[in-house]
Each structure stands twice: as structure tokens, then as C-alpha cells.
Coordinates of C-alpha atoms in Angstrom, one line a residue:
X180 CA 3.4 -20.1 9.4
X181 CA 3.4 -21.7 5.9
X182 CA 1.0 -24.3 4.9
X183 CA 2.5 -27.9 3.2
X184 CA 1.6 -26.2 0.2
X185 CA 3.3 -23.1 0.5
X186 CA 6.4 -25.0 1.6
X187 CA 6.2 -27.1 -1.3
X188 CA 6.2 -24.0 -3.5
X189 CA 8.5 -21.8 -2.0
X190 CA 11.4 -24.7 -1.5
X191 CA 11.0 -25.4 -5.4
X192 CA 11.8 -21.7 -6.0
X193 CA 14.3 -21.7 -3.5
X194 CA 16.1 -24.4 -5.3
X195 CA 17.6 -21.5 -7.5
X196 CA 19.6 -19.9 -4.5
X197 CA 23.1 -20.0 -4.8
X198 CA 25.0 -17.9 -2.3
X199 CA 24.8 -17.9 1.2
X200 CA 22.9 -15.0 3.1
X201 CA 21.3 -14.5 6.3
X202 CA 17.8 -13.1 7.2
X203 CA 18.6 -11.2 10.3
X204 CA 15.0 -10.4 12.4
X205 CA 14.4 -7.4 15.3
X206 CA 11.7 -8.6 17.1
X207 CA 9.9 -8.0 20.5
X208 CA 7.4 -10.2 22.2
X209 CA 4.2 -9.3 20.6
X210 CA 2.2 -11.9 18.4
X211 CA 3.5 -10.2 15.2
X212 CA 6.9 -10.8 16.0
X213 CA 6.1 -14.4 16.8
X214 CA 4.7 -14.7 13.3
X215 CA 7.1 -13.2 11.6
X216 CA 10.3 -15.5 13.3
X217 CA 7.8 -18.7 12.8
X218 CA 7.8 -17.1 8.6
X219 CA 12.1 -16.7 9.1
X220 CA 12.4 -20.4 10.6
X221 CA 10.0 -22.0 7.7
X222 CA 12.1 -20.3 5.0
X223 CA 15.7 -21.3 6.2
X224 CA 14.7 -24.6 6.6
X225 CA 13.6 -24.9 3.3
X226 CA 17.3 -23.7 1.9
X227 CA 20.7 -24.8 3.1
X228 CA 21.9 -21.2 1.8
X229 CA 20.0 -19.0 4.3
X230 CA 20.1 -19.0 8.0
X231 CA 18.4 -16.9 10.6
X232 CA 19.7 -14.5 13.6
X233 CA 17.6 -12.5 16.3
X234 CA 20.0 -10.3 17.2
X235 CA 18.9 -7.4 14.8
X236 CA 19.1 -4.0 16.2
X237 CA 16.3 -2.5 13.9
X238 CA 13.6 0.3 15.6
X239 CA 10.6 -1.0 13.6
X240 CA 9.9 -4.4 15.3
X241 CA 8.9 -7.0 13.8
X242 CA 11.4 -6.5 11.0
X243 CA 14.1 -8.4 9.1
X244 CA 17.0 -7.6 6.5
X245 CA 18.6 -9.6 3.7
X246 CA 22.0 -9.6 4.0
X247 CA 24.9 -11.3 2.2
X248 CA 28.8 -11.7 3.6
X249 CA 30.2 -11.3 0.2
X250 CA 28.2 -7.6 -0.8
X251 CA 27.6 -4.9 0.8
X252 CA 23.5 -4.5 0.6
X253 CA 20.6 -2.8 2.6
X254 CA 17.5 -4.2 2.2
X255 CA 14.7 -4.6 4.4
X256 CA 10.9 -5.5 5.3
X257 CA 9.4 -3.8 8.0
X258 CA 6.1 -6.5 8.7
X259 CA 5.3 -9.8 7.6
X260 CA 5.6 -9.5 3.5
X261 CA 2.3 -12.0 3.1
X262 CA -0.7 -11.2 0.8
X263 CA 0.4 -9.1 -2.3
X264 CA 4.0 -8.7 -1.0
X265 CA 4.8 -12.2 -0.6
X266 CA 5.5 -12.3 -4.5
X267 CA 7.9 -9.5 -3.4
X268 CA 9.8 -11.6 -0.6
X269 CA 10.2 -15.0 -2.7
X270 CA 11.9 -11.9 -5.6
X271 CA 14.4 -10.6 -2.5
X272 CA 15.1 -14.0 -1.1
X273 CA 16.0 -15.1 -5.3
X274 CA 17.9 -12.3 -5.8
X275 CA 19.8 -12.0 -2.7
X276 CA 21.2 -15.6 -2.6
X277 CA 22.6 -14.8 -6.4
X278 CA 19.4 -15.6 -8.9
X279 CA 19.8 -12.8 -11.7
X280 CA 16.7 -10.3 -11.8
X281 CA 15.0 -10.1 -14.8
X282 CA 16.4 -7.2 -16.1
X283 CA 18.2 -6.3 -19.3
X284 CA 22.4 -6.3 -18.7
X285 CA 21.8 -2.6 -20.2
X286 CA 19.1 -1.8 -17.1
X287 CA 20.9 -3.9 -14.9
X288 CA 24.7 -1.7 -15.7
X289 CA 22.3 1.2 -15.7
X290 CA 21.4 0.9 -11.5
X291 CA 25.1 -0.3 -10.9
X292 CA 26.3 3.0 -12.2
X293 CA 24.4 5.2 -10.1
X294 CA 26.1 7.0 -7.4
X295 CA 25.0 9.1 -4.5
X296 CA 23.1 7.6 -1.6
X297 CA 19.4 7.1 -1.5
X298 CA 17.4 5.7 1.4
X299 CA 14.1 5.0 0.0
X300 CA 10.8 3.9 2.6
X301 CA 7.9 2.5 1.2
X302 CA 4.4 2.4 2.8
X303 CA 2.7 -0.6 1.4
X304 CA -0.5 -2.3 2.3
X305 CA -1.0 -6.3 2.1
X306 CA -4.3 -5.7 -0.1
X307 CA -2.6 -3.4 -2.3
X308 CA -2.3 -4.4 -5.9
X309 CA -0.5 -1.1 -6.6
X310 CA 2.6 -2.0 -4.0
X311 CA 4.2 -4.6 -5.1
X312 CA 5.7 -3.2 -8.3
X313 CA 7.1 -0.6 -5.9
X314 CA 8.6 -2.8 -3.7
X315 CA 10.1 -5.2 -6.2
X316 CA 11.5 -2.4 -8.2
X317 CA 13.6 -0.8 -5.2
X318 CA 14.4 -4.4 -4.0
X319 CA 16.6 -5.2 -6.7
X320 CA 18.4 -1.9 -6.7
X321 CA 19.4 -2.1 -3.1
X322 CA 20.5 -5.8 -3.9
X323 CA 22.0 -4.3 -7.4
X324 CA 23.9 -1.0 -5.8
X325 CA 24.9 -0.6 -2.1
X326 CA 24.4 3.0 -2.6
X327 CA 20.4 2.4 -2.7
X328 CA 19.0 1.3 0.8
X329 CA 15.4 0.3 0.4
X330 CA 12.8 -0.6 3.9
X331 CA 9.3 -2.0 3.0
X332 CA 7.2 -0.8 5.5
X333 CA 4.0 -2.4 5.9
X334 CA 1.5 1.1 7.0
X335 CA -1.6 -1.1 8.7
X336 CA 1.2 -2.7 11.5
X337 CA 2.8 0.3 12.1
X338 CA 0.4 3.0 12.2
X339 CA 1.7 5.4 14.6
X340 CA 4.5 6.0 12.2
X341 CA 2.1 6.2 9.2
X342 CA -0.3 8.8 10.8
X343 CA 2.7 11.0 12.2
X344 CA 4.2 11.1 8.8
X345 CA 0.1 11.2 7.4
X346 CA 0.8 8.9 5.1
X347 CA -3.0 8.0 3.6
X348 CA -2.2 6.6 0.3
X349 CA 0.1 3.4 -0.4
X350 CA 2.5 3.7 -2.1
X351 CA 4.0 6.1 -0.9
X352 CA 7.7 6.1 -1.2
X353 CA 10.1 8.6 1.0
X354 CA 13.5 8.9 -0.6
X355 CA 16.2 10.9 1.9
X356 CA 13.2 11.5 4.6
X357 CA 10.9 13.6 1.9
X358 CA 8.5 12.5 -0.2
X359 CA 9.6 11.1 -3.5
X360 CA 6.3 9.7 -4.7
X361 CA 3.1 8.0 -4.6
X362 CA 1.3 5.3 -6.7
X363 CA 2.4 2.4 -8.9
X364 CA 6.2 2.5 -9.5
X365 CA 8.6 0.2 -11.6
X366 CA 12.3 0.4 -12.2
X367 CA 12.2 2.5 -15.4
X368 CA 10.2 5.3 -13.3
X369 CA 11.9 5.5 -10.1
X370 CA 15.5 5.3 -12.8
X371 CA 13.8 8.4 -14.9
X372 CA 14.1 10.4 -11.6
X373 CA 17.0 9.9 -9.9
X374 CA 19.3 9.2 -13.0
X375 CA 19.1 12.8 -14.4
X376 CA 20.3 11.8 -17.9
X377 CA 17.8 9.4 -18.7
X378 CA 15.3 11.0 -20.2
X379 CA 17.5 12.7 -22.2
X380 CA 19.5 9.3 -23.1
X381 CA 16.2 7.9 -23.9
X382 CA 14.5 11.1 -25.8
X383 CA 17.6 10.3 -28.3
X384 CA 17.0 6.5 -28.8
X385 CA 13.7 7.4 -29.9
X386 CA 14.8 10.0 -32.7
X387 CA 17.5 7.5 -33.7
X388 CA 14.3 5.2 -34.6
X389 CA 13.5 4.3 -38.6
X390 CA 9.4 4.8 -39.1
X391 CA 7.4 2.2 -38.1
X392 CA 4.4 0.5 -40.3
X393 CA 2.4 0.6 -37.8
X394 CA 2.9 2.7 -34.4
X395 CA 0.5 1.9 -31.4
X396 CA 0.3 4.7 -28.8
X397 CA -0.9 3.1 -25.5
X398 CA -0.3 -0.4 -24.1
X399 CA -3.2 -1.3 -22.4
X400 CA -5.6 -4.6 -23.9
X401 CA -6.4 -2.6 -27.0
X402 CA -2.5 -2.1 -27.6
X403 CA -1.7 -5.3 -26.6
X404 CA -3.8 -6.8 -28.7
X405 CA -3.0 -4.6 -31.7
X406 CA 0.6 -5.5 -31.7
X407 CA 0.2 -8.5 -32.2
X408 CA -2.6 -8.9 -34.7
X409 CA 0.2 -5.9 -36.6
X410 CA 3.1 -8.3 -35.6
X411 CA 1.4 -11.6 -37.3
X412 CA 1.7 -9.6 -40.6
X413 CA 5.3 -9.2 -40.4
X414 CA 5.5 -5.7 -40.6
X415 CA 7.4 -3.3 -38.5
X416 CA 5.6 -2.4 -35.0
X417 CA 6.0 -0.1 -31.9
X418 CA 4.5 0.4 -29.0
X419 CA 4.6 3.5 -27.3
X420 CA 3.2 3.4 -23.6
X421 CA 2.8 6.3 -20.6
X422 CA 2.6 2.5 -18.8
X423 CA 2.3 -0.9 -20.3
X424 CA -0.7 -2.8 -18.8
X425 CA -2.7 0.8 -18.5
X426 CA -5.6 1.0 -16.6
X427 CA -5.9 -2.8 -16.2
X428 CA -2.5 -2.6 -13.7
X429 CA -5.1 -0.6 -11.2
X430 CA -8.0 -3.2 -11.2
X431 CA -8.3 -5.6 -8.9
X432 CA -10.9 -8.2 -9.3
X433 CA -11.1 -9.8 -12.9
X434 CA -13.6 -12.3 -13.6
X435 CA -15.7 -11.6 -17.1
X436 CA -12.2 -12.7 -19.2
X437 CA -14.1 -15.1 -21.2
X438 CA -12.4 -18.1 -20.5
X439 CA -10.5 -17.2 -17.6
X440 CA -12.5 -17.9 -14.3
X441 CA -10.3 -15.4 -12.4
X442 CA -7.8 -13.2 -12.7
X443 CA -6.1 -9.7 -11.3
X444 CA -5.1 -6.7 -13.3
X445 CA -1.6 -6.5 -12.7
X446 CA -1.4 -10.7 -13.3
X447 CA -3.1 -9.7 -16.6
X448 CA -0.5 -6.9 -17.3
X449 CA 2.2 -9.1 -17.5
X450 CA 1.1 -11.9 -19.3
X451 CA -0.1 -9.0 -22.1
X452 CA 3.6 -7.9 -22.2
X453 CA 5.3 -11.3 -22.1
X454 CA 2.8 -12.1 -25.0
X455 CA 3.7 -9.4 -27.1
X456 CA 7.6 -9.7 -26.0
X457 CA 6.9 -13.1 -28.2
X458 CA 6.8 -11.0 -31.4
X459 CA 9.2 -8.4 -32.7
X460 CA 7.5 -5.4 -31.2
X461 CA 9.6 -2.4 -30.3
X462 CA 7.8 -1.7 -26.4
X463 CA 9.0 1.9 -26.0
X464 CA 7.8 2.6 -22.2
X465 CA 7.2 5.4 -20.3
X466 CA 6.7 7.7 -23.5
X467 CA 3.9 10.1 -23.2
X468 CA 2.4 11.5 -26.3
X469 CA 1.3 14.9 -26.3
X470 CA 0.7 15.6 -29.7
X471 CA -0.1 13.6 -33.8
X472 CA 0.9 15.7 -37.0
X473 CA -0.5 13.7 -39.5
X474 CA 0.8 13.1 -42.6
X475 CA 1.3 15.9 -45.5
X476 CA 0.4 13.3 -48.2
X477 CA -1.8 10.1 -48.5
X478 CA 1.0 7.5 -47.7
X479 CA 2.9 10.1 -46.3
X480 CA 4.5 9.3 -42.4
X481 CA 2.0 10.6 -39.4
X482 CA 4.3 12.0 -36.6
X483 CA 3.7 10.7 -32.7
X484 CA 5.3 14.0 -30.4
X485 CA 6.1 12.9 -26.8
X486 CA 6.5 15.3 -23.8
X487 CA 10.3 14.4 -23.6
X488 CA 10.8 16.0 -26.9
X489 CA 11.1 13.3 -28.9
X490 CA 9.0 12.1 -31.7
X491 CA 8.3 9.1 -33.8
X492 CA 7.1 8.4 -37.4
X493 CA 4.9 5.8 -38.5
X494 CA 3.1 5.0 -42.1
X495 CA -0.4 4.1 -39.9
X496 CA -1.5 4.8 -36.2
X497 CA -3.6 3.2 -33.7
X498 CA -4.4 5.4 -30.8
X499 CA -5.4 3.1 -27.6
X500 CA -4.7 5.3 -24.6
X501 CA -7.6 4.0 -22.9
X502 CA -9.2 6.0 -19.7
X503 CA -8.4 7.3 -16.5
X504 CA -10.4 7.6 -13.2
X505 CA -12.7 10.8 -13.2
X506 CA -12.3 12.9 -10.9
X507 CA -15.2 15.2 -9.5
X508 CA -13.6 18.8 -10.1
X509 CA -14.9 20.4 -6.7
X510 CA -12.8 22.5 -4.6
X511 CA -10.3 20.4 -2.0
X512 CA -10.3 17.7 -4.5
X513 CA -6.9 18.3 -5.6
X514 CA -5.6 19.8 -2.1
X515 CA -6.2 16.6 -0.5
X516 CA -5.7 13.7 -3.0
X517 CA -3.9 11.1 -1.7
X518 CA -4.6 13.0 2.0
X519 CA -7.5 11.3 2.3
X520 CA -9.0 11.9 -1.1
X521 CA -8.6 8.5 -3.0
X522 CA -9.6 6.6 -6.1
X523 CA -8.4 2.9 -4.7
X524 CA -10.1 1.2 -2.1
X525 CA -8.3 -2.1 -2.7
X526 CA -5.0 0.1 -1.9
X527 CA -6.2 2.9 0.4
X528 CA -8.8 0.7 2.3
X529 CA -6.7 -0.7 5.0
X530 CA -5.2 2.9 5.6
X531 CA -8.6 3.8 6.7
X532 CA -9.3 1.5 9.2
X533 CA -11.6 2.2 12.0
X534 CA -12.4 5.7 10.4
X535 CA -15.4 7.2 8.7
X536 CA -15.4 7.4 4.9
X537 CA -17.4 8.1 1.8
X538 CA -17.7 6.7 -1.6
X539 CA -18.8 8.7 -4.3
X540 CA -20.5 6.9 -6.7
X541 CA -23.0 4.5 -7.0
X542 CA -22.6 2.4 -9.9
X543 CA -20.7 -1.2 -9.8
X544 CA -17.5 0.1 -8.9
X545 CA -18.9 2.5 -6.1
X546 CA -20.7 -0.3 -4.4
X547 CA -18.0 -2.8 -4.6
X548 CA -15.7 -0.5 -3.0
X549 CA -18.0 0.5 -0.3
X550 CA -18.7 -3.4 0.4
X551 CA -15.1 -3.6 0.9
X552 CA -14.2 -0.9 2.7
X553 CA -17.5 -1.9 5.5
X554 CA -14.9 -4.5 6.3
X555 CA -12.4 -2.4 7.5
X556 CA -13.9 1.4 8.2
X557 CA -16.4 2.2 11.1
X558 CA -18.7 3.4 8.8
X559 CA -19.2 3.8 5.1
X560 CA -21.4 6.6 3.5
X561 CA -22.3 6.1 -0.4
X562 CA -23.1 9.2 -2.1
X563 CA -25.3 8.9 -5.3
X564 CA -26.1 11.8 -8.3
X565 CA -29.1 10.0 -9.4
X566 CA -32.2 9.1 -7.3
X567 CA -31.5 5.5 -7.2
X568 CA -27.9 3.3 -7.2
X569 CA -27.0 2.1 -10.7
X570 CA -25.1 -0.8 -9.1
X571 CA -25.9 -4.4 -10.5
X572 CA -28.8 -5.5 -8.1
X573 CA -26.5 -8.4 -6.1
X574 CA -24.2 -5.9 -5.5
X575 CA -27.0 -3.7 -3.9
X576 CA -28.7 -6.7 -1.9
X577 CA -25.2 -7.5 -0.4
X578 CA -24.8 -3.4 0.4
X579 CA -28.0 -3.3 2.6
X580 CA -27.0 -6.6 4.8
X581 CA -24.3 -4.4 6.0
X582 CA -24.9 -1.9 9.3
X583 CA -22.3 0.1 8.8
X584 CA -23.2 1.7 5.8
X585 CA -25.5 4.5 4.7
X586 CA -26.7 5.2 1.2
X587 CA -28.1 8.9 0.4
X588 CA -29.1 9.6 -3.0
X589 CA -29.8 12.4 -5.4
X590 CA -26.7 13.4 -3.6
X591 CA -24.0 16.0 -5.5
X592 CA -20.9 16.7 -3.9
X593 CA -20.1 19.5 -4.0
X594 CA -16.6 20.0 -1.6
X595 CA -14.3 18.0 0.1
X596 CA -13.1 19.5 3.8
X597 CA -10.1 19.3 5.6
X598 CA -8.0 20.8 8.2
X599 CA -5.0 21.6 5.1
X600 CA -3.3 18.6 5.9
X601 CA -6.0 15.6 5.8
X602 CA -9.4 15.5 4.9
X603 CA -12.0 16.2 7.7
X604 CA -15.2 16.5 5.9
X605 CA -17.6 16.5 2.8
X606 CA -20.1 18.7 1.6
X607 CA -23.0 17.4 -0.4
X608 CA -26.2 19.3 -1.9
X609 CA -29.5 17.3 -1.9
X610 CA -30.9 17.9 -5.5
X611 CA -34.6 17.4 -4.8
X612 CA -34.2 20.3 -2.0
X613 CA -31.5 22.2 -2.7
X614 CA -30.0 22.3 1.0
X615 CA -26.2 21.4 1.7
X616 CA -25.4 19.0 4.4
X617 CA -21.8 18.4 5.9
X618 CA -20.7 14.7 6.3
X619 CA -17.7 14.4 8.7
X620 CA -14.8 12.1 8.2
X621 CA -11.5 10.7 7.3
X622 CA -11.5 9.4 3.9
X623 CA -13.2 10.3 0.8
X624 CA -13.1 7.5 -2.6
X625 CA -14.4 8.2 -5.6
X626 CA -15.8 6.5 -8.0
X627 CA -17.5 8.2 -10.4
X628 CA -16.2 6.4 -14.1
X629 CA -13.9 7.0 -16.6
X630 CA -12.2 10.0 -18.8
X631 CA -10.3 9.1 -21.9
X632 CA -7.2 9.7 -22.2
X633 CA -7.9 11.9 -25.9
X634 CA -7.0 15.5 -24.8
X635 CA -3.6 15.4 -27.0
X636 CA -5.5 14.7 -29.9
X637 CA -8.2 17.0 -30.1
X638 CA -8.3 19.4 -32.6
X639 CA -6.6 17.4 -34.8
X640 CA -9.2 14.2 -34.2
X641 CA -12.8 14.4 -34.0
X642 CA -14.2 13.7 -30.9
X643 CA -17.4 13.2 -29.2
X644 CA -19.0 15.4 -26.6
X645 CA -17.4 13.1 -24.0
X646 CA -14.3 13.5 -25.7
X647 CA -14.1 10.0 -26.9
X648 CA -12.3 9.3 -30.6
X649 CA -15.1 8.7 -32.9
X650 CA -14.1 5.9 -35.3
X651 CA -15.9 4.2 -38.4
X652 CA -16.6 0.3 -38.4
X653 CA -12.7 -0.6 -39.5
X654 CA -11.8 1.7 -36.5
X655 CA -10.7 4.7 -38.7
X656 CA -10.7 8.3 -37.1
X657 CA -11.3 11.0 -39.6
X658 CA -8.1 11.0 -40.9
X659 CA -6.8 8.3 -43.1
X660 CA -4.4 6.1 -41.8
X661 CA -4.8 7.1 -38.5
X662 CA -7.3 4.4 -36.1
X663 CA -7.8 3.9 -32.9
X664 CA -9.1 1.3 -30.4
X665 CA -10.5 0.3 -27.0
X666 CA -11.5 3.2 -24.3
X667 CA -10.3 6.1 -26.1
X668 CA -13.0 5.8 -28.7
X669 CA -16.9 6.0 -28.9
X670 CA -17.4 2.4 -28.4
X671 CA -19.6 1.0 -25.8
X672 CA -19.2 -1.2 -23.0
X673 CA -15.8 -0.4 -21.6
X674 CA -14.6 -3.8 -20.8
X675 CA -11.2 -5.8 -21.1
X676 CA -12.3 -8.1 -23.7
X677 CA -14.3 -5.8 -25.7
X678 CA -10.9 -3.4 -25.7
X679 CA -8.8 -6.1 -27.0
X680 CA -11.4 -7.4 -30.0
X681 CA -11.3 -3.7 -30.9
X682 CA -7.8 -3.3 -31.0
X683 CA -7.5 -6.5 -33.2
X684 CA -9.8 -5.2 -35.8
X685 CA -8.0 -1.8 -35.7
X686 CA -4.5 -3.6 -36.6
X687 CA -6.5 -5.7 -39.5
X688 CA -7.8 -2.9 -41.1
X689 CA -4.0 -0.4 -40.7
X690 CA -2.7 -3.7 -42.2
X691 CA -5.6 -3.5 -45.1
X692 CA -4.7 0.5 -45.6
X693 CA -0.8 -0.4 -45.7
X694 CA -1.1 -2.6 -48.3
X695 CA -3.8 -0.8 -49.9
X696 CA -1.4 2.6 -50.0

């Protein structure tokens, strides 16, 4: 199953096993259980802790659990955890045989201490970036508390079960056999809602908090950055974050970070966070700001409000909430997102397969998602506002070799169908002739571009028409004091390493205003 390689690999990490467990696998006699027990068989002989049994008495076949004579623990995988998720298994197989996770011993007492009993299932796909974070977090809670069970289920091998429970959007995590949630996951968001005094707990921290020099507010590669250009100086920094990594965690593909052949977003993510973990920067996670009060008084402290109810000072600001995916407002949009309405192929895609699907959208993104889903779909049909694709022309030679796809033009959607529990259709009007056609299908991507994330500023920054932050050249907004950085503002080119120059220069010149105030 594993290459020489992969063996190589995987036995150095195993090295760090130190407790006996045993990986016990329900199989039948189809070709994925053969795969999966030739996986089992590599591992244990690579470890002299961890030994393999058949005799599991699990529905879901193939499947195996991790389980340890000395604790009482309840994880499983459901599938062969390769691709994305075999990150994810090397993490269980650690853990399990006694590796400590990387958590803090306050996070760590934190799981121990919950009580109750939660089953979670997760629908994961192996070409899902998204996943793995989900997986990973509930992993080491089930190996952490025997009160949380956790079953990684992989949706593309066991479809039946996904389209009974119309699962079309991974992840999607069921907690107690209901639906506890859906997209990218870690420990500290899954802990936020089932440990009902955390936010509270944490709403407190922050108030207990002295004023920063310098506050960031968003921690994607224009936060990231900022911190530690801020850091360098030696003054006091924070970073607040909805999400460290921001919009970067949802890309796939990287491979225009100067320097850096190729990379993926979440890869990306980390090392940002490990890079500012270097410095002393307060990384307050999970904190979404909904509103600034600036300061009374040149030199004054500006006021960050977050929609826990707590709030944090700061003598300068850089705002670097970056973007979000926009969506196309029509009616069914919302009704059906994440019921075949979806803004992820990489994820989505292999949910899909076989079916009939649209992209929306026919600029890079749009066409790179509709090459990848021709792989998997029957048939792809890109839908474009303009009269012609806006798609780099590579992108467009490679999207007319494929038959499965159909390209219409001067295209605006204008509804998205469905039967009210999965999509069934779209409705599009021709703009040249004004008549409405119906498109049937399954699935419905969109890809349209981006939104910034400014609506909690506005009225109290100025913005542009597109409601992006307008800045000067030092990256000051109209109020002293106060910057901002990356895709939040009216700066062109929306790209990782344009993002992360700008949020540089907008620490330099909060550092220049400090001392200069």
C-alpha cells in the first residue's frame, strides 16, 4: 500500500510511539477493504507498539479504530485516510500510542474537563483542504476525553449513507445524529460550542488585557505580516483573528509565492502562525470585530468591539480582515448553500460525482474549478456575465479540450432551483435577448470574486463604492492612527504576496505615528 518512501517516513514518525495500542479493522471482501488491511499491515510493521486485529464488528466497512488497553477511547476512520487525511492518521496513530498533541496544558485540561457524551461524524473528502482541520481537531478530543467519540467518515466511499443523510458539503460534522456544523473546524471552534462557558471565560481575558501599541484586527498574510514587521520594533502587539490564516486556509493551489515553487493554503497558514508565534505577539483567535471607536484625542486609545462583548484598546490599528467569497444574492442561494449550492470545488467536487453541475463565473478561479470538476462530474456548464470568459487564455485552451463541458456567455443567473431539500436546477437570463432558460442539475459553484470584509467599519471609515478601506500611501485610513492592509483596502491585485508587502508597510508607518505621537 505504501511506497519505500512513505515507509521510510512514516517509521521515522512512528519512532515517537510510546504505548501499546491496537488498530482493529471491519472489513468485507471488496477491493477497499483489501487496501485498507494492506495500509493496517504496513503501519504495524513499521512500530513494535501497534498490532492489527480483523475481528472488528463495525457497520461501515472498510473501517478501523484506534484503541489503547490502558484508556478508554473511541476513535475511528471510516475509509482509507490517504490524500489530505493521511496527515490526519500519522496525528491519531502519534497521539494514541502516547505522543502529546500540540496543545496548550490550559486547552489540553480544558477538553479533559468536559462532561456529557458527544458522538461526532464527520463527512470528509480526500481532496478536501477544508477536512483535515476537522478531523484532527475531534481526533485528539476523543483520544483526550472518553466522553467524545469521533468516526471520520470518508463521503465519496460510502455514498449511500451520504446521499440518505444529503450530505453535499464536506465538512460536515453530525454531533448526537443532528447536524452540528459544516466547513473548516479547529479545536477552539468546536470547544466555543459545546463548552458553554467559553466565550464568556474568554470575553473576560480579553477585558483583563492592558492596551496594545499596535492592535491588528485579522490574521490573514497582511496580519501576519504586520505583526511582525510591529514585533521587530519591540513594541507591544495583538492579533485579533475571526480565523488565523483567513482566506488563504480555503485556497488550494499556490504557486505565484515568489520564491516558493508550490505551496497550499492551509500549509501556508501554519507556517504564518508559527512565524509570528516566534515573536511576542498576543494571537487572540476566534474574536470577531464588529465595531472601532476611535480615539477622543490625537494619541488617545482607539477601541476594537467584538461580537462576544468584549473590547480591546490599542494606541494604533491596522485593519486586515481581508475578503470573503461573493455570493450572487438571487433567490435559493441561501436555501440551498451547502445543499448543492457551493463555493469549493476542491472540497465539494468529489460529492458531485457523476452529476450535472454549474460554475458561475468565468474568470481564473471559475475555469479552474470547472477543469477540475470535468474530472469528476458528467457534465460541467460555465456560466459567464460578460460576452467572453475573463479566464487567463491557458486556462481557456485547456477548458475547450474537455467534452464534458459547455460554456454560455452573457449569461446572468438569476435563481438557483431545488426540490427544498437539494438543488435541482438553475435559471439564467441571456442578456443580449432577454429570454430565461432553465439548466437542470445537481450542483451549483460559484465563483464570482471577492467581498471585503469592511461592513463593521463603515460609517466610521471611508470606503469605496465596492466597500473597500481607502488608504493613503503609508496605508492610513481617514482617521489618524488607524491603517489598514491587504484585501480590505482599495489596493489592487488581490494576491498573497501583494497582501503581505502591504501589511509590512502599514506596521512601518503605525510604528512611525507611535513614535511620532
Amino acid at each position: 500500500m505504501l511506497d519505500a518512501n512513505m515507509k521510510a517516513q512514516l517509521k521515522a514518525y512512528l519512532e515517537k510511539v510510546s504505548r501499546p495500542f491496537e488498530l482493529v479493522a471491519s472489513l468485507d471482501d471488496g477491493a477497499k477493504s483489501k487496501e485498507l488491511r494492506a495500509l493496517l499491515q504496513d503501519i504495524a510493521s513499521l512500530s513494535p507498539h501497534i498490532t492489527v486485529r480483523e475481528d472488528g464488528q463495525d457497520s461501515r466497512r472498510p473501517s478501523f479504530s484506534l484503541q489503547r488497553p490502558d484508556a478508554d477511547m473511541h476513535l475511528t476512520f471510516a475509509g482509507i485516510p490517504m490524500g489530505h487525511e493521511f496527515t490526519s492518521l500519522i496525528l491519531a496513530l502519534l497521539q494514541t500510542g502516547g505522543h502529546p498533541p500540540k496543545l496548550s496544558e490550559e486547552k489540553i485540561a480544558q477538553i479533559k474537563a468536559i462532561d456529557g457524551e458527544f458522538a461526532f461524524e464527520t463527512y470528509f473528502s480526500l481532496s478536501c483542504q477544508n477536512c483535515p482541520d476537522v478531523v484532527q481537531a475531534l481526533n485528539v478530543m476523543a483520544v483526550l476525553n472518553p466522553n467524545i467519540k469521533h468516526v471520520a467518515i470518508d463521503g465519496a466511499l460510502f455514498q449511500k449513507e451520504v446521499e440518505e443523510r444529503e450530505v453535499m458539503s464536506v465538512p460536515s460534522i453530525y454531533l448526537n445524529g443532528e447536524l452540528f456544523g459544516q466547513g473548516r473546524m479547529g479545536v477552539d471552534e468546536i470547544l466555543a460550542k459545546i463548552d458553554t462557558g467559553a466565550a464568556k471565560r474568554e470575553a473576560e481575558k480579553l477585558a483583563s488585557k492592558d492596551p496594545f501599541d499596535v492592535l491588528i484586527v485579522g490574521g490573514g498574510p497582511a496580519g501576519a505580516a504586520a505583526a511582525i514587521y510591529a514585533a521587530r520594533k519591540g513594541i507591544r502587539t495583538g492579533v485579533a483573528a475571526e480565523r488565523f490564516g483567513g482566506q488563504v486556509l480555503d485556497t488550494m493551489a499556490i504557486e505565484n509565492f515568489i520564491s516558493v515553487q508550490e505551496t497550499e493554503g492551509p500549509k501556508l497558514a501554519r507556517q504564518l502562525e508559527e512565524h509570528v508565534k516566534q515573536y511576542q505577539v498576543d494571537i487572540m483567535n476566534l474574536q470577531r470585530a464588529s465595531a472601532l471607536v476611535p480615539a477622543v484625542e490625537p494619541g488617545g486609545f482607539h477601541e476594537i468591539k467584538f461580537d462576544n462583548g468584549a473590547s480591546l484598546k490599542a494606541k494604533s490599528i491596522i485593519i486586515s480582515t481581508g475578503a470573503r467569497w461573493r455570493e450572487l444574492n438571487v433567490p435559493g442561494e441561501t436555501e440551498y448553500k451547502n445543499k448543492g449550492v457551493a463555493y469549493c470545488p476542491h472540497c465539494d467536487g468529489p460529492l458531485f460525482k457523476g452529476k450535472r453541475v454549474a460554475v458561475v463565473g468565468g474568470g481564473n478561479s471559475g475555469i479552474e474549478a470547472a477543469i477540475d470538476l470535468a474530472g469528476l462530474v458528467a457534465h460541467v456548464t460555465v456560466l459567464e456575465f460578460a460576452d467572453t470568459l475573463k479566464a487567463d487564455e491557458v486556462l481557456q485552451r485547456k477548458l475547450r479540450s474537455l467534452p464534458n463541458v459547455k460554456v454560455i456567455t452573457s449569461a446572468q443567473t438569476t435563481e438557483v432551483l431545488g426540490d427544498g431539500k437539494k438543488v435541482t436546477g438553475l435559471v439564467y437570463k441571456d442578456r443580449q435577448s432577454e429570454q430565461s432558460h432553465t439548466v437542470e442539475l445537481e450542483g451549483v459553484f460559484v465563483q464570482i470574486g471577492l467581498l471585503p470584509n469592511s461592513e463593521w467599519v463603515k460609517g466610521t471609515l471611508k470606503t469605496s463604492k465596492f466597500g473597500e478601506i481607502e488608504i493613503d500611501n503609508r496605508g492610513e485610513t481617514n482617521i489618524p492612527g488607524v491603517f489598514a492592509a491587504g484585501d480590505v483596502t482599495t489596493i489592487p491585485y488581490k494576491q498573497i504576496v501583494i497582501a503581505m508587502g502591504e501589511g509590512s508597510r502599514s506596521a512601518l508607518s503605525a510604528f512611525d505615528y507611535l513614535i511620532r505621537h
